[in-house]
Amino acid sequence: MKIMVPVKRVLDYNVKPRVKADGSGVDLANAKMSLNPFDEIAVEEAVRLKEQGIASEVLVVSVGQAKAQDVLRTALAMGADRAILVQCDTEVEPLAIAKILQVIADDEAPGLILLGKQAIDDDSNQVGQMLAALLGRPQGTFASKLVVEGDHVLVTREVDGGLETLRLSLPAIVTTDLRLNEPRYASLPGIMKAKSKPLATKTPADYGVDVTPRLTTLKVSEPAVRGAGIRVADVAGLVVKLRELGVA
Amino acid sequence: MAQILVWADHDGAVLKDATRNAVTAAAQLGAVHVLVAGSGVAGVAQAAAMISGVAKVLVADDAAYAHGLAENVAPLILGLMADHDAFVAPATTTGKNIAPRVAALLDVAQISEILSVEGPKRFTRPIYAGNAIATVESSDAKLVITVRGTAFAKAGDAGSAQIETIGTTGDRGQSSFIGAEVATSERPELTSARVVVSGGRALKDAPTFEQVLFPLADRLGAAVGASRAAVDAGYAPNDCQVGQTGKIVAPEVYIAVGISGAIQHLAGMKDSKIIVAINKDEEAPIFQIADIALVADLFEAVPALTASL
């Protein structure tokens, strides 16, 4: 079984985003960029399934600028086998990304598509579900556990009330939550090997997908700033304050 | 007038409060029709019909909808969207699971977790864990939206909408529900509680987390939350996680105990009315946004606080 893992290059999660003064977006110039953390978990899960003999090949795909090659190489260094970069210099919305992935999935016929539940830049949380819809296949979102059994997969999902387990027919789309696994660090031999693994570069036009945005971002602004309040000296002082607030 | 279809979030028996926040947002766009899809959901439909501002409740009662499986529910919604201009779902795990599937079937962009309605097709939404707010406008003919509950008031109970039973679309046979581990608690629900007591990594382990925080939460009638670090370390279950990728809460009072205040955590609670922080590290970032700060060892301060209330 082939596993396809779509990934995204995003602002590193340790970097505090700065809104540009002209309100046109978040300043990414010279900022550290990384593989989206949820996608890293998806790559790790796919590589583990290959190590267990359940998957035969791990294909990673990214839609983005030429520099998205970096995160594809990271995934290859973690153990993915080959990569496709669909190069596009403008921002591509989740629906268009799902359409590109749909064409690739039709062509590659993966048994499982694993991807992060959301990218930590636009926080959309859409691509996996949209891809599942376009392919007409089942989806297991926010997965904290995944067991492949023959022609189906058991997915344990992190839901508001706790956990729930679904049984999905393969091929299926699974999106990863934080607790699915702890991704490995790429080893030095892995990094060296990744340099020679195949990476194909395509364009959205190669897949016949129109990436014209449906949404216009009119402005991006800073959230309301919340200032620090008062310090109380001890528990007694805190109790007084809580009583004033009517909490206790 | 535009017709808006709102997804009712429920567990089969009880209508979730997040539905009420979504109704408030939807009412700013047009006439609100609430869809109750499930199995044996007459009671949920009754509750939905009483929500202020709801014009009509549509009930799709079928075993295929019992667990909100996206594969079965999305075709039902797609059919209803022929007569509606927007699909609005609360940004709960169920809403977030279903809405993008509907959007893709409709070939429209989804607008996730809106914070405000600025016009018929214009909304604000958080990006980068709430570190920036984007104002976006859709060019699609129909809208698909999820609503961040904490940004909209809960609609009240002064309605009396008509309830209409609608046809069902059956089971696609691609997915099935196996089981759930649902946390049962006497405490209020985290996302709608008036007071939240939340613990971080400093709580050491699961028994300590319970021994220190639960008595305080019980004394205050509060829900219990946790930072991602505490959940990852196994001190508290995943459904307690407050933050960018967990639950977004905005209670009257949020008491952060032994939480340093990583931006991912602040993203989930910074809209609380009053933030109280107890932490022994006076440099902890949580103090930069706390209304009431106590620099103290939580293992002494929290039991003393519980005893004083």
XYZ file of C-alpha atoms in Angstrom, chain B residues 4 28 30 35 46 54 122 129 161 173 212 221 226 243 258-259 264:
17
model
C -29.038 30.209 6.532
C -26.654 38.372 11.215
C -30.411 35.920 7.270
C -30.639 21.193 10.955
C -37.554 20.537 20.565
C -34.638 30.309 14.809
C -17.240 39.746 4.909
C -3.149 31.056 16.695
C -39.909 27.571 15.586
C -21.317 2.359 3.904
C -4.567 20.052 43.754
C -18.325 25.096 40.474
C -5.165 21.919 31.095
C -5.240 26.290 23.339
C 1.287 26.452 37.110
C 0.846 27.438 33.465
C -0.468 28.317 21.852
